[in-house]
Amino acid sequence: AQRVTQPEKLLSVFKGAPVELKCNYSYSGSPELFWYVQYSRQRLQLLLRHISRESIKGFTADLNKGETSFHLKKPFAQEEDSAMYYCALHGGADGLTFGKGTHLIIQP
Amino acid sequence: KAGVTQTPRYLIKTRGQQVTLSCSPISGHRSVSWYQQTPGQGLQFLFEYFSETQRNKGNFPGRFSGRQFSNSRSEMNVSTLELGDSALYLCASSLPSGRARMQETQYFGPGTRLLVL
């Protein structure tokens, strides 16, 4: 069975500090990994996906198959980054498997 | 383009009743997925429909069912409601993938909040 673990329920950092949201997965094949974000009073939306290898809003994430991780990083946090972040895995027949989410709070 | 819409937005039912939730995908999107979100279990995949056929199904009991119409609109039904069915039900639509087994970006609706008393 595929599984996604986000070990931190809550992460609080100061504005301008680096941010790293951890995501570990369990899947026997080659997964597709995603980060979804939900800002306050907004819908869940895609932030980035590993196959695109792009930076969105300053965030990047690298798939590390050896460590089965897909951590989300940003070098300098901004207040508007405060949101719920969900790591998700697609392994084929089981749809998207989401982690339980990390609530990121950026303090001024 | 208009986003994914879900109706109703809020619903209160009692145990044993059944409920039908509706989802209208973004125009041109033919794949619709449903998720259940609860504080304890988080976001869990219910099922996915594509071209009126259920393509994938999550680990939920048979009380949870769905269907998709020719215009890609989808409904999900929960029969014999239990207290534990209280949740936010999210619908997401996506374009059909051009590659086998590849997940396209999912666009989520606002959800239907169901409370079972």
XYZ file of N, CA and C in Angstrom:
675
model
N 0.853 -1.200 0.000
C 0.000 0.000 0.000
C 0.883 1.243 0.000
N 0.388 2.266 -0.643
C 1.151 3.500 -0.684
C 0.805 4.361 0.513
N 1.795 5.068 0.995
C 1.597 5.891 2.192
C 2.451 7.148 2.089
N 1.930 8.251 2.634
C 2.645 9.523 2.681
C 2.667 10.007 4.118
N 3.846 10.367 4.590
C 3.994 10.827 5.974
C 4.542 12.246 5.995
N 3.816 13.108 6.670
C 4.299 14.457 6.936
C 4.464 14.543 8.450
N 5.680 14.503 8.941
C 5.885 14.351 10.384
C 5.493 15.560 11.221
N 5.449 16.731 10.616
C 5.128 17.938 11.380
C 3.700 18.370 11.107
N 2.894 18.441 12.180
C 1.531 18.979 12.011
C 1.590 20.484 11.885
N 2.536 21.083 12.601
C 2.639 22.535 12.663
C 4.109 22.933 12.563
N 4.360 23.935 11.743
C 5.710 24.456 11.608
C 5.637 25.979 11.627
N 6.349 26.571 12.551
C 6.324 28.025 12.681
C 7.735 28.556 12.474
N 7.884 29.476 11.528
C 9.187 30.092 11.279
C 8.993 31.603 11.135
N 10.089 32.336 11.284
C 10.027 33.778 11.134
C 10.199 34.152 9.668
N 9.595 35.256 9.338
C 9.722 35.812 7.993
C 11.203 35.958 7.656
N 11.550 35.547 6.437
C 12.939 35.652 6.007
C 13.780 34.431 6.319
N 13.283 33.557 7.173
C 14.011 32.336 7.526
C 13.747 31.259 6.488
N 14.636 30.268 6.387
C 14.382 29.172 5.444
C 13.277 28.254 5.964
N 12.598 27.641 5.017
C 11.506 26.740 5.347
C 11.769 25.383 4.710
N 11.515 24.332 5.479
C 11.563 22.982 4.911
C 10.397 22.185 5.473
N 9.510 21.761 4.615
C 8.381 20.921 5.008
C 8.705 19.499 4.571
N 8.684 18.591 5.543
C 9.134 17.240 5.251
C 7.997 16.350 4.730
N 8.384 15.482 3.811
C 7.447 14.511 3.260
C 8.218 13.233 2.955
N 7.757 12.130 3.520
C 8.320 10.828 3.202
C 7.220 9.933 2.660
N 7.570 9.062 1.757
C 6.548 8.215 1.137
C 6.981 6.757 1.167
N 5.979 5.923 0.986
C 6.206 4.499 0.881
C 5.459 4.009 -0.349
N 6.197 3.484 -1.310
C 5.582 2.984 -2.543
C 6.589 2.132 -3.257
N 6.167 1.016 -3.752
C 7.102 0.061 -4.329
C 7.521 0.385 -5.750
N 6.730 1.169 -6.457
C 7.053 1.471 -7.850
C 7.659 2.851 -7.996
N 7.464 3.460 -9.155
C 7.936 4.818 -9.404
C 6.782 5.789 -9.196
N 6.814 6.535 -8.127
C 5.660 7.387 -7.819
C 5.730 8.738 -8.513
N 4.563 9.351 -8.593
C 4.510 10.772 -8.936
C 4.228 11.496 -7.627
N 4.993 12.525 -7.348
C 4.830 13.263 -6.097
C 4.387 14.690 -6.367
N 3.539 15.183 -5.472
C 2.975 16.520 -5.607
C 2.985 17.224 -4.251
N 2.984 18.541 -4.309
C 2.668 19.354 -3.144
C 1.440 20.187 -3.489
N 0.426 20.054 -2.631
C -0.771 20.882 -2.741
C -0.796 21.852 -1.563
N -1.414 23.020 -1.766
C -1.462 24.033 -0.724
C -2.888 24.542 -0.590
N -3.241 24.870 0.629
C -4.555 25.474 0.884
C -4.363 26.713 1.734
N -4.530 27.868 1.115
C -4.486 29.135 1.844
C -5.818 29.340 2.552
N -5.787 30.207 3.554
C -6.986 30.448 4.360
C -8.167 30.835 3.483
N -9.261 30.122 3.662
C -10.521 30.388 2.956
C -10.411 30.207 1.444
N -9.437 29.439 1.001
C -9.317 29.149 -0.422
C -9.348 27.641 -0.649
N -9.441 27.264 -1.914
C -9.498 25.842 -2.248
C -8.110 25.222 -2.241
N -8.102 23.935 -2.102
C -6.872 23.176 -2.250
C -6.388 23.340 -3.698
N -5.109 23.615 -3.862
C -4.584 23.829 -5.209
C -3.179 23.269 -5.318
N -2.826 22.894 -6.547
C -1.503 22.345 -6.780
C -0.436 23.425 -6.622
N 0.622 23.106 -5.893
C 1.759 24.017 -5.789
C 2.837 23.587 -6.789
N 3.256 22.345 -6.705
C 4.210 21.860 -7.684
C 4.211 20.335 -7.723
N 4.807 19.808 -8.798
C 4.883 18.359 -8.978
C 6.303 18.015 -9.372
N 6.757 16.848 -8.972
C 8.178 16.565 -9.114
C 8.606 16.459 -10.566
N 7.727 16.021 -11.445
C 8.169 15.821 -12.829
C 8.403 17.168 -13.536
N 7.830 18.242 -12.993
C 8.005 19.545 -13.637
C 9.352 20.170 -13.295
N 9.867 19.794 -12.125
C 11.155 20.306 -11.670
C 11.215 21.837 -11.779
N 10.145 22.499 -11.351
C 10.119 23.939 -11.430
C 9.998 24.542 -10.031
N 10.211 25.842 -9.968
C 10.066 26.561 -8.715
C 8.799 27.403 -8.802
N 7.925 27.231 -7.825
C 6.684 27.979 -7.789
C 6.663 28.806 -6.509
N 6.480 30.103 -6.653
C 6.445 31.017 -5.493
C 7.697 30.848 -4.642
N 8.803 30.498 -5.266
C 10.060 30.354 -4.551
C 10.259 28.997 -3.913
N 9.258 28.120 -4.013
C 9.348 26.785 -3.445
C 9.923 25.797 -4.457
N 10.728 24.878 -3.949
C 11.225 23.772 -4.765
C 11.084 22.483 -3.960
N 11.083 21.376 -4.678
C 11.041 20.072 -4.013
C 11.771 19.079 -4.897
N 12.641 18.318 -4.290
C 13.400 17.315 -5.035
C 13.010 15.930 -4.561
N 12.761 15.081 -5.523
C 12.424 13.700 -5.209
C 13.715 12.939 -4.927
N 13.830 12.379 -3.746
C 14.992 11.587 -3.374
C 14.522 10.142 -3.206
N 14.762 9.346 -4.233
C 14.246 7.973 -4.219
C 14.979 7.118 -3.185
N 16.249 7.446 -2.935
C 16.991 6.662 -1.949
C 16.435 6.836 -0.549
N 16.050 8.066 -0.221
C 15.494 8.351 1.090
C 13.970 8.362 1.074
N 13.391 8.066 -0.067
C 11.923 8.128 -0.273
C 11.356 9.394 0.343
N 11.917 10.523 -0.079
C 11.465 11.809 0.444
C 11.186 12.787 -0.685
N 10.381 13.768 -0.356
C 10.019 14.827 -1.312
C 9.771 16.084 -0.490
N 10.833 16.578 0.131
C 10.711 17.725 1.031
C 10.522 19.013 0.232
N 9.720 19.898 0.778
C 9.436 21.190 0.150
C 10.289 22.260 0.828
N 10.963 23.065 0.012
C 11.897 24.034 0.580
C 11.698 25.417 -0.024
N 11.990 26.418 0.812
C 12.008 27.798 0.344
C 13.080 28.520 1.145
N 13.975 29.232 0.482
C 15.101 29.822 1.222
C 14.701 30.969 2.143
N 13.685 31.746 1.762
C 13.312 32.908 2.558
C 11.779 32.969 2.660
N 11.271 32.648 3.826
C 9.820 32.596 4.001
C 9.196 33.984 3.957
N 7.991 34.041 3.397
C 7.204 35.271 3.360
C 5.893 35.037 4.103
N 5.321 36.122 4.616
C 4.102 35.972 5.412
C 2.986 35.320 4.604
N 2.931 35.587 3.322
C 1.865 35.016 2.489
C 2.027 33.520 2.243
N 3.130 32.950 2.730
C 3.316 31.500 2.608
C 2.546 30.731 3.679
N 2.017 31.434 4.661
C 1.248 30.762 5.715
C 0.054 30.036 5.102
N -0.022 28.743 5.355
C -1.067 27.920 4.734
C -0.914 26.484 5.222
N -1.873 25.624 4.768
C -1.741 24.175 4.976
C -1.087 23.594 3.741
N -0.103 22.756 3.946
C 0.609 22.141 2.837
C 0.436 20.618 2.911
N 0.053 20.045 1.785
C -0.159 18.600 1.709
C 0.757 17.988 0.659
N 1.445 16.967 1.055
C 2.238 16.177 0.130
C 1.340 15.048 -0.379
N 1.442 14.723 -1.656
C 0.561 13.681 -2.215
C 1.341 12.811 -3.184
N 0.923 11.569 -3.243
C 1.577 10.581 -4.098
C 0.548 9.945 -5.010
N 0.932 9.759 -6.251
C 0.080 9.007 -7.177
C 0.852 7.788 -7.621
N 0.275 6.612 -7.319
C 0.975 5.389 -7.677
C 0.253 4.553 -8.692
N -0.825 5.102 -9.251
C -1.524 4.331 -10.278
C -2.980 4.133 -9.959
N -3.297 2.967 -9.423
C -4.708 2.603 -9.308
C -5.397 3.131 -8.056
N -4.668 3.744 -7.172
C -5.261 4.140 -5.898
C -5.548 5.623 -5.803
N -5.553 6.324 -6.890
C -5.789 7.756 -6.838
C -4.655 8.459 -6.110
N -4.934 9.651 -5.678
C -3.937 10.417 -4.938
C -3.979 10.040 -3.473
N -2.819 9.742 -2.903
C -2.712 9.508 -1.462
C -2.071 10.733 -0.839
N -2.787 11.345 0.084
C -2.312 12.569 0.718
C -1.711 12.286 2.090
N -0.714 13.103 2.456
C -0.286 13.143 3.832
C -1.303 13.931 4.642
N -1.122 13.974 5.941
C -2.102 14.643 6.803
C -1.911 16.147 6.859
N -0.871 16.621 6.216
C -0.725 18.061 6.100
C 0.150 18.685 7.177
N 0.787 19.781 6.816
C 1.567 20.586 7.753
C 1.048 22.010 7.695
N 0.706 22.524 8.857
C 0.247 23.913 8.946
C 1.475 24.801 9.109
N 1.773 25.584 8.097
C 2.930 26.475 8.127
C 2.488 27.866 8.558
N 3.134 28.368 9.588
C 2.846 29.726 10.061
C 4.124 30.533 9.928
N 4.021 31.648 9.234
C 5.166 32.544 9.087
C 4.935 33.736 10.011
N 5.807 33.873 10.973
C 5.673 34.964 11.937
C 6.404 36.216 11.435
N 5.792 37.375 11.657
C 6.428 38.611 11.160
C 7.724 38.961 11.897
N -12.160 30.471 -17.082
C -13.013 29.300 -16.933
C -13.556 29.245 -15.524
N -14.801 28.820 -15.400
C -15.367 28.652 -14.072
C -14.693 27.457 -13.424
N -14.570 27.541 -12.107
C -13.925 26.452 -11.386
C -14.864 25.311 -11.124
N -14.395 24.322 -10.397
C -15.216 23.180 -10.003
C -16.270 23.660 -9.004
N -17.493 23.272 -9.246
C -18.555 23.648 -8.314
C -19.142 22.410 -7.667
N -19.522 22.570 -6.400
C -20.111 21.460 -5.661
C -21.381 21.947 -4.983
N -22.396 21.112 -5.030
C -23.651 21.433 -4.352
C -24.158 20.215 -3.608
N -24.837 20.412 -2.478
C -24.888 21.677 -1.746
C -23.570 21.946 -1.028
N -23.416 23.087 -0.458
C -22.191 23.392 0.291
C -22.245 22.854 1.721
N -23.421 22.817 2.268
C -23.593 22.306 3.634
C -24.827 21.409 3.678
N -24.734 20.406 4.519
C -25.821 19.427 4.587
C -25.855 18.817 5.979
N -27.040 18.706 6.525
C -27.213 18.028 7.814
C -28.179 16.870 7.606
N -27.755 15.700 8.014
C -28.583 14.501 7.882
C -28.561 13.747 9.204
N -29.449 12.775 9.314
C -29.449 11.926 10.507
C -29.007 10.518 10.130
N -28.571 9.788 11.129
C -28.109 8.422 10.910
C -29.160 7.588 10.182
N -28.704 6.778 9.248
C -29.609 5.910 8.521
C -30.129 6.510 7.223
N -30.057 7.837 7.108
C -30.508 8.448 5.863
C -29.468 8.256 4.776
N -29.828 8.672 3.574
C -28.861 8.663 2.497
C -28.690 10.084 1.971
N -27.599 10.303 1.262
C -27.317 11.649 0.780
C -26.680 11.569 -0.605
N -26.961 12.554 -1.426
C -26.359 12.652 -2.756
C -25.688 14.006 -2.893
N -24.430 13.992 -3.264
C -23.657 15.213 -3.460
C -23.339 15.346 -4.944
N -23.273 16.587 -5.403
C -23.072 16.826 -6.827
C -21.805 17.625 -7.086
N -21.190 17.349 -8.217
C -19.960 18.026 -8.608
C -19.997 18.337 -10.096
N -19.751 19.598 -10.437
C -19.638 19.984 -11.840
C -18.191 20.337 -12.121
N -17.547 19.606 -13.009
C -16.122 19.850 -13.259
C -15.897 21.086 -14.126
N -14.645 21.459 -14.233
C -14.263 22.532 -15.139
C -14.580 22.079 -16.566
N -15.054 23.010 -17.365
C -15.411 22.687 -18.735
C -14.223 22.060 -19.462
N -14.473 20.918 -20.094
C -13.409 20.228 -20.820
C -12.722 19.145 -20.010
N -12.906 19.169 -18.700
C -12.327 18.126 -17.852
C -13.249 16.916 -17.851
N -12.678 15.751 -18.068
C -13.487 14.545 -18.132
C -13.250 13.601 -16.969
N -12.258 13.902 -16.162
C -11.978 13.044 -15.016
C -12.429 13.748 -13.741
N -13.160 13.032 -12.913
C -13.626 13.578 -11.638
C -13.263 12.607 -10.516
N -12.639 13.138 -9.478
C -12.281 12.330 -8.312
C -12.970 12.882 -7.083
N -13.242 12.010 -6.150
C -13.873 12.400 -4.893
C -12.956 12.032 -3.729
N -12.943 12.906 -2.714
C -12.144 12.688 -1.528
C -12.986 13.003 -0.297
N -12.675 12.310 0.771
C -13.274 12.604 2.075
C -12.194 13.212 2.967
N -12.503 14.324 3.603
C -11.541 14.960 4.509
C -12.101 15.039 5.909
N -11.414 14.437 6.852
C -11.790 14.490 8.261
C -10.572 14.892 9.082
N -10.793 15.449 10.276
C -9.645 15.839 11.111
C -8.762 14.644 11.480
N -9.359 13.497 11.669
C -8.587 12.344 12.107
C -7.847 11.625 10.999
N -8.495 11.448 9.874
C -7.919 10.665 8.774
C -7.339 11.515 7.652
N -7.606 12.810 7.688
C -7.104 13.664 6.619
C -7.873 13.454 5.334
N -7.174 13.638 4.231
C -7.784 13.511 2.906
C -7.654 12.073 2.424
N -8.787 11.455 2.127
C -8.755 10.075 1.650
C -9.487 9.956 0.326
N -8.876 9.249 -0.598
C -9.426 9.060 -1.921
C -10.621 8.112 -1.879
N -11.722 8.555 -2.485
C -12.929 7.737 -2.550
C -13.005 6.978 -3.870
N -13.105 7.702 -4.957
C -13.130 7.088 -6.290
C -12.888 8.136 -7.368
N -12.604 7.610 -8.562
C -12.371 8.462 -9.720
C -13.234 7.965 -10.870
N -13.807 8.915 -11.581
C -14.603 8.590 -12.757
C -14.020 9.258 -13.985
N -14.076 8.533 -15.085
C -13.618 9.060 -16.367
C -14.523 8.497 -17.437
N -15.059 9.382 -18.249
C -15.968 8.961 -19.328
C -17.047 8.019 -18.812
N -17.672 8.426 -17.726
C -18.817 7.728 -17.138
C -18.476 6.373 -16.528
N -17.203 6.059 -16.401
C -16.784 4.773 -15.848
C -15.934 4.995 -14.609
N -16.168 4.182 -13.597
C -15.310 4.275 -12.420
C -13.956 3.677 -12.754
N -12.925 4.484 -12.628
C -11.597 4.035 -13.043
C -10.779 3.523 -11.856
N -10.920 4.214 -10.735
C -10.206 3.804 -9.525
C -11.129 3.924 -8.332
N -10.835 3.148 -7.297
C -11.670 3.188 -6.103
C -10.786 3.069 -4.879
N -11.101 3.878 -3.880
C -10.372 3.819 -2.631
C -10.957 2.772 -1.706
N -10.441 2.756 -0.495
C -10.824 1.724 0.465
C -11.992 2.191 1.333
N -13.139 2.286 0.739
C -14.347 2.698 1.453
C -15.416 1.627 1.258
N -16.342 1.532 2.230
C -17.389 0.496 2.105
C -18.332 0.771 0.942
N -19.097 -0.239 0.599
C -20.008 -0.148 -0.529
C -21.113 0.881 -0.362
N -21.278 1.388 0.865
C -22.286 2.450 1.077
C -21.937 3.702 0.290
N -20.686 3.826 -0.054
C -20.220 4.980 -0.826
C -20.213 4.596 -2.307
N -20.937 5.333 -3.087
C -20.979 5.041 -4.517
C -21.009 6.346 -5.299
N -20.795 6.234 -6.572
C -20.804 7.437 -7.390
C -21.195 7.115 -8.803
N -21.317 8.154 -9.574
C -21.547 7.969 -11.003
C -21.153 9.242 -11.725
N -20.995 9.112 -13.021
C -20.654 10.275 -13.823
C -21.561 10.280 -15.040
N -21.985 11.443 -15.409
C -22.906 11.597 -16.532
C -22.139 11.944 -17.802
N -22.841 11.940 -18.903
C -22.187 12.179 -20.197
C -21.600 13.579 -20.306
N -22.113 14.507 -19.501
C -21.536 15.866 -19.529
C -20.408 16.017 -18.504
N -19.943 14.908 -17.971
C -18.846 14.816 -16.996
C -19.230 15.212 -15.571
N -20.416 15.731 -15.377
C -20.872 16.002 -14.017
C -20.923 14.692 -13.235
N -20.646 14.799 -11.958
C -20.596 13.573 -11.162
C -21.411 13.733 -9.885
N -21.908 12.629 -9.417
C -22.594 12.594 -8.132
C -21.994 11.491 -7.291
N -21.982 11.701 -5.978
C -21.642 10.612 -5.096
C -22.795 10.430 -4.108
N -22.999 9.208 -3.740
C -24.100 8.852 -2.858
C -23.567 8.082 -1.653
N -24.069 8.431 -0.506
C -23.744 7.660 0.694
C -25.056 7.170 1.287
N -25.198 5.874 1.403
C -26.428 5.318 1.959
C -26.209 4.939 3.421
N -27.306 4.790 4.121
C -27.263 4.383 5.528
C -26.175 5.144 6.288
N -26.357 6.429 6.364
C -25.349 7.297 6.953
C -25.011 6.915 8.385
N -23.715 7.039 8.707
C -23.231 6.819 10.065
C -22.616 8.128 10.572
N -22.507 8.214 11.894
C -21.936 9.437 12.478
C -20.550 9.719 11.906
N -19.786 8.659 11.667
C -18.421 8.799 11.168
C -18.326 9.294 9.741
N -19.466 9.396 9.080
C -19.458 9.922 7.708
C -19.425 11.437 7.680
N -19.552 12.051 8.848
C -19.458 13.511 8.918
C -18.074 13.935 8.445
N -18.029 14.772 7.452
C -16.752 15.124 6.832
C -16.962 16.216 5.799
N -15.842 16.697 5.285
C -15.865 17.568 4.112
C -15.597 16.674 2.907
N -16.481 16.700 1.938
C -16.320 15.883 0.735
C -15.874 16.783 -0.409
N -14.711 16.479 -0.917
C -14.116 17.290 -1.973
C -14.184 16.568 -3.306
N -14.452 17.338 -4.305
C -14.455 16.840 -5.673
C -13.317 17.546 -6.407
N -12.671 16.830 -7.303
C -11.596 17.421 -8.096
C -11.731 16.968 -9.539
N -11.476 17.858 -10.447
C -11.538 17.472 -11.862
C -10.173 17.663 -12.512
N -9.956 16.925 -13.579
C -8.697 17.047 -14.306
C -8.917 16.653 -15.751
N -7.976 17.083 -16.577
C -7.997 16.658 -17.961
C -7.603 15.188 -18.020
N -8.034 14.473 -19.021
C -7.575 13.091 -19.133
C -6.082 13.070 -19.414
N -5.394 12.140 -18.786
C -3.962 12.070 -18.950
C -3.599 11.555 -20.333
N -2.591 12.179 -20.931
C -2.117 11.706 -22.219
C -1.188 10.521 -22.090
N -0.762 10.248 -20.870
C 0.117 9.105 -20.634
C -0.553 8.142 -19.684
N -0.383 6.895 -19.965
C -1.010 5.882 -19.124
C -0.506 5.999 -17.698
N -1.433 5.950 -16.763
C -1.140 5.930 -15.338
C -0.478 7.227 -14.835
N -0.557 8.275 -15.602
C -0.002 9.542 -15.145
C -1.114 10.386 -14.535
N -0.809 11.073 -13.463
C -1.795 11.887 -12.784
C -1.718 13.326 -13.263
N -2.767 13.793 -13.858
C -2.816 15.197 -14.240
C -3.141 16.059 -13.027
N -2.893 17.343 -13.152
C -3.200 18.282 -12.061
C -4.678 18.226 -11.734
N -4.986 18.103 -10.470
C -6.372 18.086 -10.034
C -6.778 19.477 -9.549
N -7.956 19.894 -9.946
C -8.515 21.182 -9.558
C -9.686 20.905 -8.621
N -9.563 21.418 -7.413
C -10.519 21.064 -6.377
C -11.671 22.056 -6.282
N -12.803 21.526 -5.895
C -13.953 22.345 -5.589
C -13.899 22.808 -4.145
N -14.899 23.578 -3.716
C -14.911 24.116 -2.353
C -15.321 23.078 -1.314
N -15.919 21.991 -1.770
C -16.330 20.937 -0.851
C -17.768 21.054 -0.402
N -18.304 19.929 0.025
C -19.606 19.870 0.692
C -19.355 19.380 2.103
N -19.796 20.192 3.066
C -19.616 19.786 4.459
C -20.863 19.048 4.919
N -20.698 17.781 5.243
C -21.801 16.925 5.675
C -21.704 16.680 7.174
N -22.794 16.925 7.859
C -22.870 16.631 9.284
C -23.955 15.589 9.488
N -23.588 14.490 10.104
C -24.549 13.426 10.389
C -24.842 13.416 11.888
N -26.112 13.571 12.221
C -26.514 13.629 13.644
C -27.177 12.322 14.088
